[in-house]
Structure formats: C-alpha cells, structure tokens
Coordinates of C-alpha atoms in Angstrom, one line a residue:
X1 CA -12.8 18.0 -9.7
X2 CA -15.9 17.3 -7.7
X3 CA -15.7 14.8 -4.9
X4 CA -17.9 12.3 -6.7
X5 CA -15.9 12.4 -9.9
X6 CA -12.7 12.0 -7.8
X7 CA -14.2 8.8 -6.3
X8 CA -15.0 7.5 -9.7
X9 CA -11.5 8.1 -11.0
X10 CA -10.0 6.4 -8.0
X11 CA -12.3 3.3 -8.5
X12 CA -11.5 3.1 -12.2
X13 CA -7.8 3.3 -11.6
X14 CA -8.1 0.6 -8.9
X15 CA -10.0 -1.8 -11.1
X16 CA -7.7 -1.3 -14.1
X17 CA -4.8 -2.0 -11.8
X18 CA -6.2 -5.5 -11.5
X19 CA -6.5 -6.0 -15.3
X20 CA -7.2 -4.1 -18.5
X21 CA -11.0 -3.8 -19.3
X22 CA -13.2 -2.2 -21.9
X23 CA -15.9 0.3 -20.9
X24 CA -18.7 -2.1 -20.5
X25 CA -16.7 -4.4 -18.2
X26 CA -15.7 -1.4 -16.1
X27 CA -19.2 -0.2 -15.7
X28 CA -20.4 -3.7 -14.8
X29 CA -17.6 -4.0 -12.1
X30 CA -18.5 -0.6 -10.7
X31 CA -22.1 -1.5 -10.5
X32 CA -21.8 -5.0 -9.2
X33 CA -18.5 -5.4 -7.4
X34 CA -18.3 -2.0 -5.7
X35 CA -22.1 -1.3 -5.6
X36 CA -21.7 2.4 -4.7
X37 CA -21.7 3.3 -8.3
X38 CA -25.2 1.9 -9.2
X39 CA -26.3 5.3 -10.4
X40 CA -23.4 6.0 -12.7
X41 CA -24.0 5.8 -16.5
X42 CA -21.9 5.7 -19.6
X43 CA -22.4 9.4 -19.9
X44 CA -20.4 9.8 -16.6
X45 CA -17.9 7.0 -17.1
X46 CA -16.6 7.8 -20.6
X47 CA -15.7 11.5 -19.8
X48 CA -13.8 10.1 -16.8
X49 CA -11.9 7.7 -18.9
X50 CA -11.0 10.4 -21.4
X51 CA -9.7 12.5 -18.6
X52 CA -7.6 9.7 -17.3
X53 CA -6.2 9.0 -20.8
X54 CA -5.5 12.7 -21.3
X55 CA -3.5 12.8 -18.0
X56 CA -1.4 9.9 -19.2
X57 CA -2.7 7.5 -16.5
X58 CA -4.5 5.2 -19.0
X59 CA -3.9 4.2 -22.6
X60 CA -6.5 3.0 -25.1
X61 CA -6.0 -0.2 -27.1
X62 CA -8.2 -1.3 -29.9
X63 CA -9.2 -5.0 -29.8
X64 CA -11.5 -6.9 -32.1
X65 CA -14.6 -8.5 -30.7
X66 CA -14.0 -11.6 -32.8
X67 CA -11.3 -13.2 -34.9
X68 CA -11.0 -12.2 -38.6
X69 CA -14.3 -13.0 -40.3
X70 CA -14.5 -16.3 -42.3
X71 CA -14.2 -16.1 -46.1
X72 CA -16.9 -17.2 -48.5
X73 CA -16.4 -19.7 -51.4
X74 CA -15.4 -16.8 -53.6
X75 CA -12.7 -15.7 -51.1
X76 CA -14.7 -12.7 -49.9
X77 CA -14.7 -12.0 -46.2
X78 CA -18.1 -12.6 -44.6
X79 CA -19.4 -9.5 -42.9
X80 CA -21.4 -11.3 -40.3
X81 CA -23.2 -9.1 -37.7
X82 CA -22.2 -5.6 -37.0
X83 CA -21.4 -6.5 -33.4
X84 CA -19.1 -9.2 -34.6
X85 CA -17.0 -6.7 -36.6
X86 CA -17.0 -3.8 -34.2
X87 CA -13.7 -3.0 -32.5
X88 CA -13.8 -2.1 -28.9
X89 CA -11.5 0.1 -26.8
X90 CA -9.7 -1.6 -24.0
X91 CA -8.3 0.6 -21.3
X92 CA -4.9 -0.2 -19.7
X93 CA -3.2 1.4 -16.7
X94 CA 0.1 3.0 -17.5
X95 CA 3.1 3.1 -15.1
X96 CA 2.3 6.7 -14.4
X97 CA -1.3 5.7 -13.6
X98 CA -0.2 3.0 -11.2
X99 CA 2.0 5.4 -9.4
X100 CA -0.8 8.0 -9.2
X101 CA -3.2 5.3 -7.8
X102 CA -0.7 4.3 -5.2
X103 CA -0.3 7.9 -4.2
X104 CA -4.1 8.1 -3.9
X105 CA -4.1 4.9 -1.8
X106 CA -1.8 6.6 0.7
X107 CA -4.1 9.5 1.4
X108 CA -5.9 9.3 4.7
X109 CA -7.5 12.8 5.0
X110 CA -11.1 13.6 5.9
X111 CA -12.4 12.9 2.4
X112 CA -11.5 9.2 2.9
X113 CA -13.9 9.0 5.9
X114 CA -17.0 10.2 4.0
X115 CA -19.7 7.7 3.0
X116 CA -19.0 7.0 -0.7
X117 CA -15.3 7.7 -0.6
X118 CA -14.9 5.4 2.4
X119 CA -16.7 2.6 0.6
X120 CA -14.5 3.0 -2.5
X121 CA -11.4 3.1 -0.3
X122 CA -12.5 0.0 1.6
X123 CA -13.0 -1.9 -1.7
X124 CA -9.3 -1.6 -2.4
X125 CA -8.0 -2.3 1.1
X126 CA -6.4 -5.4 -0.2
X127 CA -4.0 -3.2 -2.1
X128 CA -3.5 -0.7 0.8
X129 CA -0.8 -0.7 3.4
X130 CA -1.8 -1.7 7.0
X131 CA -0.9 1.7 8.6
X132 CA -3.0 3.5 5.9
X133 CA -5.9 1.1 6.5
X134 CA -5.8 1.7 10.2
X135 CA -5.8 5.5 9.8
X136 CA -8.8 5.3 7.4
X137 CA -10.7 3.0 9.7
X138 CA -10.0 5.1 12.8
X139 CA -10.9 8.3 10.9
X140 CA -14.1 6.8 9.7
X141 CA -15.0 5.6 13.2
X142 CA -14.4 9.1 14.6
X143 CA -16.5 10.7 11.9
X144 CA -19.4 8.3 12.6
X145 CA -19.1 8.9 16.4
X146 CA -19.4 12.6 15.8
X147 CA -22.4 12.0 13.6
X148 CA -24.0 9.8 16.1
X149 CA -23.5 12.4 18.9
X150 CA -25.2 15.0 16.7
X151 CA -28.1 12.7 15.9
X152 CA -28.7 11.9 19.5
X153 CA -28.6 15.6 20.5
X154 CA -31.0 16.4 17.7
X155 CA -33.4 13.6 18.7
X156 CA -33.4 14.8 22.3
X157 CA -34.3 18.3 21.2
X158 CA -37.1 17.3 18.8
X159 CA -38.5 14.1 20.2
X160 CA -41.6 15.7 21.6
X161 CA -42.4 17.3 18.2
X162 CA -42.0 14.2 16.1
X163 CA -44.8 11.8 15.1
X164 CA -44.3 8.1 15.6
X165 CA -43.1 7.4 12.1
X166 CA -40.6 10.2 11.9
X167 CA -39.3 9.2 15.3
X168 CA -38.9 5.6 14.1
X169 CA -37.0 6.8 11.1
X170 CA -34.6 8.8 13.3
X171 CA -34.1 5.7 15.4
X172 CA -33.4 3.6 12.4
X173 CA -30.8 6.0 11.2
X174 CA -29.1 6.0 14.6
X175 CA -29.1 2.2 14.7
X176 CA -27.5 2.1 11.2
X177 CA -24.7 4.3 12.4
X178 CA -24.2 2.4 15.6
X179 CA -24.0 -0.9 13.7
X180 CA -21.3 0.5 11.4
X181 CA -19.3 1.8 14.4
X182 CA -19.4 -1.8 15.9
X183 CA -18.3 -3.2 12.6
X184 CA -15.4 -0.7 12.4
X185 CA -14.4 -1.6 16.0
X186 CA -14.2 -5.2 14.9
X187 CA -12.1 -4.3 11.8
X188 CA -9.7 -2.1 13.8
X189 CA -9.3 -4.8 16.5
X190 CA -8.6 -7.4 13.7
X191 CA -6.0 -5.2 12.1
X192 CA -4.3 -4.6 15.5
X193 CA -4.4 -8.4 16.3
X194 CA -2.9 -9.2 13.0
X195 CA -0.1 -6.7 13.6
X196 CA 0.5 -8.1 17.1
X197 CA 0.6 -11.7 15.8
X198 CA 3.1 -10.7 13.1
X199 CA 5.4 -9.1 15.6
X200 CA 5.2 -12.1 18.0
X201 CA 5.7 -14.7 15.2
X202 CA 9.1 -16.3 14.6
X203 CA 11.0 -14.6 11.8
X204 CA 10.1 -16.0 8.5
X205 CA 6.9 -17.6 9.7
X206 CA 4.4 -14.9 8.7
X207 CA 2.3 -14.9 5.7
X208 CA 1.7 -11.9 3.5
X209 CA -1.0 -10.8 1.0
X210 CA -0.4 -8.4 -1.9
X211 CA -0.1 -5.5 0.4
X212 CA 2.3 -7.4 2.6
X213 CA 0.4 -6.6 5.8
X214 CA -3.0 -8.2 6.1
X215 CA -4.2 -9.4 9.5
X216 CA -7.5 -11.0 8.3
X217 CA -11.0 -9.8 8.6
X218 CA -13.4 -10.7 11.4
X219 CA -16.0 -13.4 10.7
X220 CA -19.6 -12.3 11.0
X221 CA -22.4 -14.6 12.1
X222 CA -24.8 -13.4 9.5
X223 CA -22.2 -12.9 6.8
X224 CA -23.3 -9.3 6.4
X225 CA -21.7 -5.9 7.0
X226 CA -23.2 -2.4 7.0
X227 CA -23.3 -0.5 3.7
X228 CA -21.6 2.9 4.4
X229 CA -23.6 4.5 1.6
X230 CA -26.9 3.7 3.4
X231 CA -26.0 5.8 6.5
X232 CA -28.2 8.7 7.4
X233 CA -26.2 11.9 7.0

C-alpha cells in the first residue's frame, strides 16, 4: 500500500466511524472537511472502498434515493426520473473496521509526522487519546525543526547565487515552517495544561470529551492555523 492510499483509507474509516455515508457524501467530506484530499477523484475513492469492504472493515448497504414511486390511476407505478429510482450504496463501518481504525489511531511513528498524514491524523484528534496526540504533535514539531535547520543551512550556502524572487520564495517557505512550529508549540502547551488541570482538579470535577482526555485548543487572534499540506518540503 502506498503512503497516500494509506492516508485515504485512514480518513475514510474515520469519517465512517462518525456515521454511514454513500460515496458522494464521503468524497464531499474528504474535499471540504479535511481539505487535504482536494485532488482525489471517484476513480481513487471507489477502489479504496472496495478494498476496505474486501478486508471486512466496511459493509455495503443498498438504500433507495426515494420512497416507493407513486402509482398512476391504473395502479401502475410511476417511473419518475432515473435518479429518483436509482439505488445507492451506503458504506457502514463494521466492528472489525472500528477496531482497525482505533489501532491506526494509536500509531505514532514517523509517517504520522509527514505533511498529509499529519493533517489527516490531526483531523481525528477528537477521537485520539491524549498521550497519542502528544506524541504525534511532538514528533511533528521535531520533524519540522529538522526541516527548518536544513532550509536555513541551504539558504546560507546558496544565498549569493539566488535572484531576489527565488530568495523571497525560500524565505516564504521558511516562514511557513516557523509559523507551524509556533502553532505546534501552542497546541503542545495546551495539551500539557489540560493534563495538569485535570490532575489538580478535585476528583469527579473534570469534564471529558469522546476521547476522555481533551484539554482544549488554544485560541488564535486571527482564527487561522497553518495548513501542513502547504509546507515547503
């Protein structure tokens, strides 16, 4: 399995854990909610769904787009439009699929720190245990700090040979990485603060989310956060 197809499978399982969907709904959620899958097409999504069904992680259910068609005065069912009569396939997560997704959520290896994979992982942080979130965030920060160091070293070596526009592009890339590192620092501090608050709170006074361990996200003045998929690699 390629890294990109693995990310897609992870995202599909995560979305279907929230609720069953048909293919069009899935593609729309991948494009709009997660954003990192803007370039994915039906030609990519449906083979992925078939693989997940074959593995026993999803099941297909047939649902009608509309109720039974009305009958005519002669008692014959009115055909209506083709779209109104066409059945659609709804995909539902199985118990095995839920277990597999939870196993994927627990992984914190280097793949989870890469641009697109990190964005997908972050999209499902609400379903992820706190300790796993911390490891992913810290791993991502380390990866970006390594990248930033290489970018600075490269710029120092080549600065004199670059024209103004190329130099400006390099600076823009560095600023994007620096901005995400600052964002990650805020997230990590927020996670730690939430954990400390929970430990210091009287027993029974803490509130929990679906993962049981959310400390709350930092508030941003401009209500924006960096897009990991936009980083210069």
